[in-house]
Coordinates of N, CA and C in Angstrom, one line a residue:
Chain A
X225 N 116.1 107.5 -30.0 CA 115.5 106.5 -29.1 C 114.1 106.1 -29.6
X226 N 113.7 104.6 -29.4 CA 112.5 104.4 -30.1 C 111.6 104.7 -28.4
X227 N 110.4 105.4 -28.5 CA 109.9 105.4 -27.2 C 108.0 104.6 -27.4
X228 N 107.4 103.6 -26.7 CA 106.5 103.4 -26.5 C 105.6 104.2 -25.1
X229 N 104.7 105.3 -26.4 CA 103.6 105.8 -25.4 C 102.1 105.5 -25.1
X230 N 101.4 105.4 -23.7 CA 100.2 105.0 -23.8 C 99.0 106.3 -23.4
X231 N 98.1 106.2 -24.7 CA 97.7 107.2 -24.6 C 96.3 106.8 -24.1
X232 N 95.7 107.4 -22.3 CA 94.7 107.2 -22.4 C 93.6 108.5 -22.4
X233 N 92.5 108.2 -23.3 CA 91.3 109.5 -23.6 C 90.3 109.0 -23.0
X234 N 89.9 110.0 -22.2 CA 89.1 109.9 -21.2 C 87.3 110.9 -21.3
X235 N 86.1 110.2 -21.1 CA 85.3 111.9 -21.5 C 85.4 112.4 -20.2
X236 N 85.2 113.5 -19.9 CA 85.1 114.5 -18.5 C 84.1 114.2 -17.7
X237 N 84.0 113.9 -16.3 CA 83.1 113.8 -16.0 C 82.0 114.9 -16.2
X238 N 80.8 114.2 -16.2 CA 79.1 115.2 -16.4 C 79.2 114.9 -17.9
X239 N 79.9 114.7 -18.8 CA 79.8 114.7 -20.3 C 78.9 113.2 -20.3
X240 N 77.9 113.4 -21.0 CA 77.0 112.1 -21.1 C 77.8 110.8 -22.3
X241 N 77.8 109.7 -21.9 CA 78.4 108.7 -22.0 C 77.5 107.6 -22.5
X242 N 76.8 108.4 -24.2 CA 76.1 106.5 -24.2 C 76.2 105.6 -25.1
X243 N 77.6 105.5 -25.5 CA 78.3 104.1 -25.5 C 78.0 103.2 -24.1
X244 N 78.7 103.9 -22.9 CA 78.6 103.2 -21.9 C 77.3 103.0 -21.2
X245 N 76.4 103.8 -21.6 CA 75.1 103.3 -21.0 C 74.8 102.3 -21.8
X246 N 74.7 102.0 -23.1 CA 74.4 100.9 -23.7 C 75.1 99.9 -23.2
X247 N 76.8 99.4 -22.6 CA 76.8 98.7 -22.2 C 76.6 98.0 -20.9
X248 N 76.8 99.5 -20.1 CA 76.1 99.2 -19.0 C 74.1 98.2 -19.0
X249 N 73.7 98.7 -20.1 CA 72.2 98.3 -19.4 C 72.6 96.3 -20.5
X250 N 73.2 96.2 -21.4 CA 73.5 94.9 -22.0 C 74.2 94.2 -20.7
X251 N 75.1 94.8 -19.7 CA 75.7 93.7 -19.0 C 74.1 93.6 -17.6
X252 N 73.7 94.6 -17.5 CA 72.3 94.1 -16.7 C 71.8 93.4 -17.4
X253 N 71.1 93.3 -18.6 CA 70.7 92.3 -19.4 C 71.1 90.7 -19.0
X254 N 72.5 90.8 -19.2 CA 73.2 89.5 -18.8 C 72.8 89.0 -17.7
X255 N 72.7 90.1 -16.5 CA 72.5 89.5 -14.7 C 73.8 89.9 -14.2
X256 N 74.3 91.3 -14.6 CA 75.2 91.5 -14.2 C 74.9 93.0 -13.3
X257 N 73.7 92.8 -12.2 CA 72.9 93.8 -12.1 C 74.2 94.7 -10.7
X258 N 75.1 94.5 -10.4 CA 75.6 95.3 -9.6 C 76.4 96.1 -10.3
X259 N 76.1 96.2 -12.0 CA 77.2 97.2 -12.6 C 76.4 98.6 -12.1
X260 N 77.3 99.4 -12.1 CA 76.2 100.8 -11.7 C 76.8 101.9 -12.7
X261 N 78.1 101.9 -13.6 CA 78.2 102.8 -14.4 C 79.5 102.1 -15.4
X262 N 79.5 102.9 -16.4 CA 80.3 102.3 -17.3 C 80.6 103.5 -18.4
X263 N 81.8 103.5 -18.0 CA 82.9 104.8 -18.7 C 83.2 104.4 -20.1
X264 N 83.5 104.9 -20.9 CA 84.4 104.2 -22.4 C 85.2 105.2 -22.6
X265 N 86.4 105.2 -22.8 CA 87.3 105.9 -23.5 C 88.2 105.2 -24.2
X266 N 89.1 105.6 -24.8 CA 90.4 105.0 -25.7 C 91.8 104.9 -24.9
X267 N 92.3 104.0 -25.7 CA 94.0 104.3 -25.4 C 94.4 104.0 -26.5
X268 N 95.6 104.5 -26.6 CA 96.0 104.3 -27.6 C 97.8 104.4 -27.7
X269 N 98.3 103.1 -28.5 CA 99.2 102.6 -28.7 C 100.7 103.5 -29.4
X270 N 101.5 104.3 -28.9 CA 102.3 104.7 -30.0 C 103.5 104.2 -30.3
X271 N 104.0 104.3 -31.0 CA 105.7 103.8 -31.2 C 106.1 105.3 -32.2
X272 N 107.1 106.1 -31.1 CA 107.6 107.2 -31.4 C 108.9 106.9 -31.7
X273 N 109.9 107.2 -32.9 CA 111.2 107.6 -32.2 C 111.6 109.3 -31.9
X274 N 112.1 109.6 -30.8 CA 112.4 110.5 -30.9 C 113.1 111.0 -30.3
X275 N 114.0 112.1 -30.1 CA 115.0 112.3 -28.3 C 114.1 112.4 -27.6
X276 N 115.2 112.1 -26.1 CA 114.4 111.5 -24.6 C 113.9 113.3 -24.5
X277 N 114.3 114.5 -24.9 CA 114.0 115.6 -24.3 C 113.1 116.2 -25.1
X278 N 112.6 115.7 -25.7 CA 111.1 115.8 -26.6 C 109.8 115.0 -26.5
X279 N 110.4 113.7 -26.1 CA 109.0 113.1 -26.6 C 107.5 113.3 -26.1
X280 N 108.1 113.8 -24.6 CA 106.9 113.9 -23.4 C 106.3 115.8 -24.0
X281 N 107.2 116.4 -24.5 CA 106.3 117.9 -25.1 C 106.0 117.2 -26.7
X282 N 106.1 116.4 -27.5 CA 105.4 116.4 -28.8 C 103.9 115.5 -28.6
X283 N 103.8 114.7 -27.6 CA 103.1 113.7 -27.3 C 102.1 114.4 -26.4
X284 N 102.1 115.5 -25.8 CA 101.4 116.6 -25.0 C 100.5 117.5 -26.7
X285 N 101.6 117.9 -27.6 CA 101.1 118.3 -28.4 C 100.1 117.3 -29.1
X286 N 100.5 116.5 -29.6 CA 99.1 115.8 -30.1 C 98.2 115.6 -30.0
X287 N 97.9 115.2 -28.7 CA 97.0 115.4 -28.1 C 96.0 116.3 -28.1
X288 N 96.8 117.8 -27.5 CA 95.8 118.5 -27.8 C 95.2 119.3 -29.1
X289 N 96.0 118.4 -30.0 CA 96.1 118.9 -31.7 C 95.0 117.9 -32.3
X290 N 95.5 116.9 -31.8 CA 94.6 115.4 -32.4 C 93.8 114.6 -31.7
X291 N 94.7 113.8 -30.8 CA 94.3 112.8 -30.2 C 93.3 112.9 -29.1
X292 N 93.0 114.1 -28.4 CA 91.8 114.7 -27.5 C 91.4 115.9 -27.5
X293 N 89.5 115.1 -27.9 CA 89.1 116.8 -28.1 C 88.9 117.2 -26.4
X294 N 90.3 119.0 -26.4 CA 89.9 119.1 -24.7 C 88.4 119.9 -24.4
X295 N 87.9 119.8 -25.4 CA 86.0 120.1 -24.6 C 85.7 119.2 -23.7
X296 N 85.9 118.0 -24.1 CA 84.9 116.9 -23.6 C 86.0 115.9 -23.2
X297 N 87.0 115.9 -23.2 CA 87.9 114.4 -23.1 C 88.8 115.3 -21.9
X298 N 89.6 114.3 -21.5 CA 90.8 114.6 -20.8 C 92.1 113.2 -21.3
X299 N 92.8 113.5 -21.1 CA 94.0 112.1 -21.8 C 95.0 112.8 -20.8
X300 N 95.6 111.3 -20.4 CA 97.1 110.5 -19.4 C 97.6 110.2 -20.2
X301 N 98.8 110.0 -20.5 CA 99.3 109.1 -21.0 C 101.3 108.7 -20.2
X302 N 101.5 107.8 -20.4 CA 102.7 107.0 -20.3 C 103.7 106.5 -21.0
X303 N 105.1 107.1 -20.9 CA 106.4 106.7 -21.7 C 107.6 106.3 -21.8
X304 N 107.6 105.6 -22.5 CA 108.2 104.2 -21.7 C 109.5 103.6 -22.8
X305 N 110.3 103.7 -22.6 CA 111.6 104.0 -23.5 C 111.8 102.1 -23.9
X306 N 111.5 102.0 -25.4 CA 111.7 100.4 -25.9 C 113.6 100.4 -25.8
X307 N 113.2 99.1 -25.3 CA 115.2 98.6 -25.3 C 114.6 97.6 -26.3
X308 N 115.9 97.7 -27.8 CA 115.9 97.3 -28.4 C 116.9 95.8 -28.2
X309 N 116.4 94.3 -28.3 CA 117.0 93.5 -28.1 C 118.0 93.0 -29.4
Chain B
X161 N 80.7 95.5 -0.9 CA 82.4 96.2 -1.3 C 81.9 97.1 -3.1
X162 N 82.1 98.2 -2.8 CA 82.2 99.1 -4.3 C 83.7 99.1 -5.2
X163 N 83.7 98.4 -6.4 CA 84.8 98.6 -7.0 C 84.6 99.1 -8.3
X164 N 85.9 99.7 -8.5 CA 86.5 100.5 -9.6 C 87.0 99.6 -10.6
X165 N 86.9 99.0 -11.8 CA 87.4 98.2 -12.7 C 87.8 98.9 -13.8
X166 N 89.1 98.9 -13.9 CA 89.4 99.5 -15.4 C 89.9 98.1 -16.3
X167 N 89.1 98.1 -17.5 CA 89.1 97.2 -18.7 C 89.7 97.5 -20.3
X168 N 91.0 97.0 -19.9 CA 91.6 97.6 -21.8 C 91.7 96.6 -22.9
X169 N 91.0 96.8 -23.3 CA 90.6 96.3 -25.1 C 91.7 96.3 -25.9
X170 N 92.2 95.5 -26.2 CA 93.0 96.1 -27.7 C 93.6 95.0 -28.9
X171 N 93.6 95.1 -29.5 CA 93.3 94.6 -31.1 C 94.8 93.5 -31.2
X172 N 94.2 92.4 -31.1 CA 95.4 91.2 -30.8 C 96.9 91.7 -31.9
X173 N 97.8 91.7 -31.8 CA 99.2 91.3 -32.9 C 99.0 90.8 -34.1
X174 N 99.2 91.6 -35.1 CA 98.8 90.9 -36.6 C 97.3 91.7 -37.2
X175 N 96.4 92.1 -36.2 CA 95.3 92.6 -36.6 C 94.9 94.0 -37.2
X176 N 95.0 94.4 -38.9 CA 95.1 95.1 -38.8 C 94.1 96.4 -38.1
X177 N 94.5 97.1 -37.9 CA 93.9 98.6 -37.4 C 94.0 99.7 -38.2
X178 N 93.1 99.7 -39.2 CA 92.7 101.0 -39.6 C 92.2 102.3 -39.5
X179 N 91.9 101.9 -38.0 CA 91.9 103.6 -37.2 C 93.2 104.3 -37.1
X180 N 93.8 103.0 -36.6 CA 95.2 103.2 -36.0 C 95.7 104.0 -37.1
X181 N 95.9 103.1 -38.2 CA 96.6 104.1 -39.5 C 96.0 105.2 -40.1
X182 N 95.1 106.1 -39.8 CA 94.3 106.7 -39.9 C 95.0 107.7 -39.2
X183 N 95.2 107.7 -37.8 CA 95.9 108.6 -37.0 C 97.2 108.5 -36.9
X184 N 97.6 107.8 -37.6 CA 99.5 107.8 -37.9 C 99.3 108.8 -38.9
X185 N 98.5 108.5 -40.1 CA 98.8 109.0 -41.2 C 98.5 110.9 -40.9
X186 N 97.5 111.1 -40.2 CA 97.4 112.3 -39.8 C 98.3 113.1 -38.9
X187 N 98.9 112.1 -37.9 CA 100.4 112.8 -37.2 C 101.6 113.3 -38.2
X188 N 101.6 111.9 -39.0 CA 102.5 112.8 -39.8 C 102.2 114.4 -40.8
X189 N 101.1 114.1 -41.1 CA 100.5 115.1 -41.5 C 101.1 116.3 -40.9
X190 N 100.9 116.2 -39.9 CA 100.9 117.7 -38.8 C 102.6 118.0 -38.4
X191 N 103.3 116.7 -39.1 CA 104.8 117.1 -38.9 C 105.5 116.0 -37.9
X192 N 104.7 115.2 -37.5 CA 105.4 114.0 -36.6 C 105.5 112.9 -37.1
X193 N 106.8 113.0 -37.7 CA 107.1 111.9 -38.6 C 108.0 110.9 -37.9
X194 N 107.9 111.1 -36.7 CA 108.8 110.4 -36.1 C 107.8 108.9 -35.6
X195 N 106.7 109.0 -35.7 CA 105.6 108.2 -35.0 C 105.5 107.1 -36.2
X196 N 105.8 105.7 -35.6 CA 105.9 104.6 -36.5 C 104.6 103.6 -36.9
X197 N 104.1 103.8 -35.4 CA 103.4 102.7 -35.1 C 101.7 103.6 -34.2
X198 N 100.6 103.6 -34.7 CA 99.8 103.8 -33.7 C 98.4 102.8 -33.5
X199 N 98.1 102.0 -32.5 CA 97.3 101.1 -32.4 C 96.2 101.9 -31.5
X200 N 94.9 101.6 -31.4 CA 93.8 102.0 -31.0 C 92.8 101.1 -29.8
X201 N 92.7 101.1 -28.7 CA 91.9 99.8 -28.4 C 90.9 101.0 -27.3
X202 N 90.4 100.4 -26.3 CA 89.5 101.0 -25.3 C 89.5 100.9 -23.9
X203 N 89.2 101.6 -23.4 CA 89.6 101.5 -22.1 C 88.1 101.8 -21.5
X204 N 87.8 100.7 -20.6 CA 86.1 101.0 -20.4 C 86.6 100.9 -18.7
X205 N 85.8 101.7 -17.8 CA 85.8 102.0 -16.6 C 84.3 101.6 -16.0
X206 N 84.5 100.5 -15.3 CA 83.1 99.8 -14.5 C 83.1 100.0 -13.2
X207 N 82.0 100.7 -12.2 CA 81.9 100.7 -11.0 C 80.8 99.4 -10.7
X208 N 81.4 98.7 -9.7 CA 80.7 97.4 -9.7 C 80.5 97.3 -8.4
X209 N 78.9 97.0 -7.4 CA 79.2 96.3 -6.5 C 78.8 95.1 -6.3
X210 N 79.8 94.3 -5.8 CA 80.0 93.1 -5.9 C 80.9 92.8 -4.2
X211 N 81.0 91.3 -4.1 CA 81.6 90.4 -2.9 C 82.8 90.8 -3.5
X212 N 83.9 90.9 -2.4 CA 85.0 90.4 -2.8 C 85.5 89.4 -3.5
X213 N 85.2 87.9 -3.5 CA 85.4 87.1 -3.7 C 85.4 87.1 -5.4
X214 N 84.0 87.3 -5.5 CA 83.9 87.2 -7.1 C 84.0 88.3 -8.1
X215 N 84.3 89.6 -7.8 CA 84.3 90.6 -8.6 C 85.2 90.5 -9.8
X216 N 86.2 90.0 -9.3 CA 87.2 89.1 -10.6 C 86.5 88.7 -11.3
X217 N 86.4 87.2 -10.9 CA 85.7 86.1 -11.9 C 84.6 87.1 -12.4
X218 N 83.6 87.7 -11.9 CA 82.9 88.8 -12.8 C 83.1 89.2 -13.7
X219 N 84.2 90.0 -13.9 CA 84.7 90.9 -15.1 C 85.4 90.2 -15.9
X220 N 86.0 89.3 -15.5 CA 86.5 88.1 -16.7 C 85.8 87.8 -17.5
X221 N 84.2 87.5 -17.0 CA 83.1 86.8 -18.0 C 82.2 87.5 -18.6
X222 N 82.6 89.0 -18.4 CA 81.9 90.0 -19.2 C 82.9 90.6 -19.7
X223 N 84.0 90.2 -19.8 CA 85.1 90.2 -20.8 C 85.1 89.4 -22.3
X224 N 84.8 88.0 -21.1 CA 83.9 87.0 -22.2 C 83.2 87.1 -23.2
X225 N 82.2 87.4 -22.6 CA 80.6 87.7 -23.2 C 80.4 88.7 -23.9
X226 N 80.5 89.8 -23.7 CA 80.5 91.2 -24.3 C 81.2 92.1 -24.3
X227 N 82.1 92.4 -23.5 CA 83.3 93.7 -23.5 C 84.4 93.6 -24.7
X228 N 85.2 91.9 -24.6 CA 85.8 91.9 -25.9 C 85.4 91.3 -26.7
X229 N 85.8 91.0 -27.8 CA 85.9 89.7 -28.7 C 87.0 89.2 -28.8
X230 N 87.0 87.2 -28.5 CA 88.2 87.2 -27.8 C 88.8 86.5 -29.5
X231 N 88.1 86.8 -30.4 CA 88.7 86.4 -31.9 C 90.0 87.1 -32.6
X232 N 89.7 88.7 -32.2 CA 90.9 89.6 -32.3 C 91.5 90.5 -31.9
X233 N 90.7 90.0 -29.9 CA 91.0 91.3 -29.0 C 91.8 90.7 -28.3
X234 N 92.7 91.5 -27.4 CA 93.2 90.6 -26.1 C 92.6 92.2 -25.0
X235 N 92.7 91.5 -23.7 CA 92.0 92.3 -22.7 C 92.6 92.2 -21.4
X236 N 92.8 93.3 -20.6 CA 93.3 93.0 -19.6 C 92.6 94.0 -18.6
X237 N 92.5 93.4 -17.0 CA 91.9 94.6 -16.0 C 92.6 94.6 -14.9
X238 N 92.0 95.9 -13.9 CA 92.8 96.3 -12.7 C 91.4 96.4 -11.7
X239 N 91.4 95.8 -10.8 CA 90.4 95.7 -9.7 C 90.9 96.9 -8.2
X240 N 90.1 98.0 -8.2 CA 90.7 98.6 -7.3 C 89.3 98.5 -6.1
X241 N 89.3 98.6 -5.0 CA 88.4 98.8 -4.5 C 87.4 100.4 -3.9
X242 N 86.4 100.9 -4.1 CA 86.3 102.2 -3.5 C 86.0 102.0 -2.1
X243 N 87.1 103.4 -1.6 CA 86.8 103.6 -0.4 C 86.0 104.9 -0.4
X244 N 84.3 104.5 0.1 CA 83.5 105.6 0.7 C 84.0 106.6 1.5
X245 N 83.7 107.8 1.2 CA 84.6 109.0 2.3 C 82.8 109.9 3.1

């Protein structure tokens, strides 16, 4: 089965964030002064194939192998079985 | 009104992503060869206060302006409201 997963990486809260303070203080710049915080993390796109009774324990593994460091990040992610037309 | 906006970025169809294959190439690495496809984009989290009315149109134009590039990004958001406890 081909499966589309979405992976989102998150930093933990208290982990200082300044990507997002840089864009936080550019969208004040703009006049966009009711922004009050601005998070950044990733997602990220997969196209797995794999059996239905794996993919959610290999996609847990990556994660914490690869795709999030768990010091500082936390990651959701979502999977979502492609029907092939 | 305090809202929660989540903003995902990600790299229009056709565009390549060299992060992306960067971390395919390393999944397989680690034995997941089953993973075909991995695309990369962002997911930025804005606390905004704003009117009801316009919090939208808001985030649209700092979608515009600075959050994506609308040359090889497409973008999409979710407007939640916070409820103060």
């Amino acid at each position: 089965m081909m499966y589309e997963v979405k992976v989102y990486v998150t930093l933990k809260e208290g982990v200082l964030d300044p990507q997002g303070s840089a864009v936080k203080n550019s969208l004040h710049h703009l006049g966009y002064e009711g922004v009050e915080e601005v998070r950044i993390g990733k997602v990220m796109t997969l196209r797995i194939e794999a059996e239905k009774d794996t993919v959610d324990a290999q996609v847990k593994e990556m994660c914490d192998k690869l795709l999030a460091n768990p010091v500082i990040e936390d990651y959701t992610y979502e999977t979502e079985e492609v029907v092939s037309s």
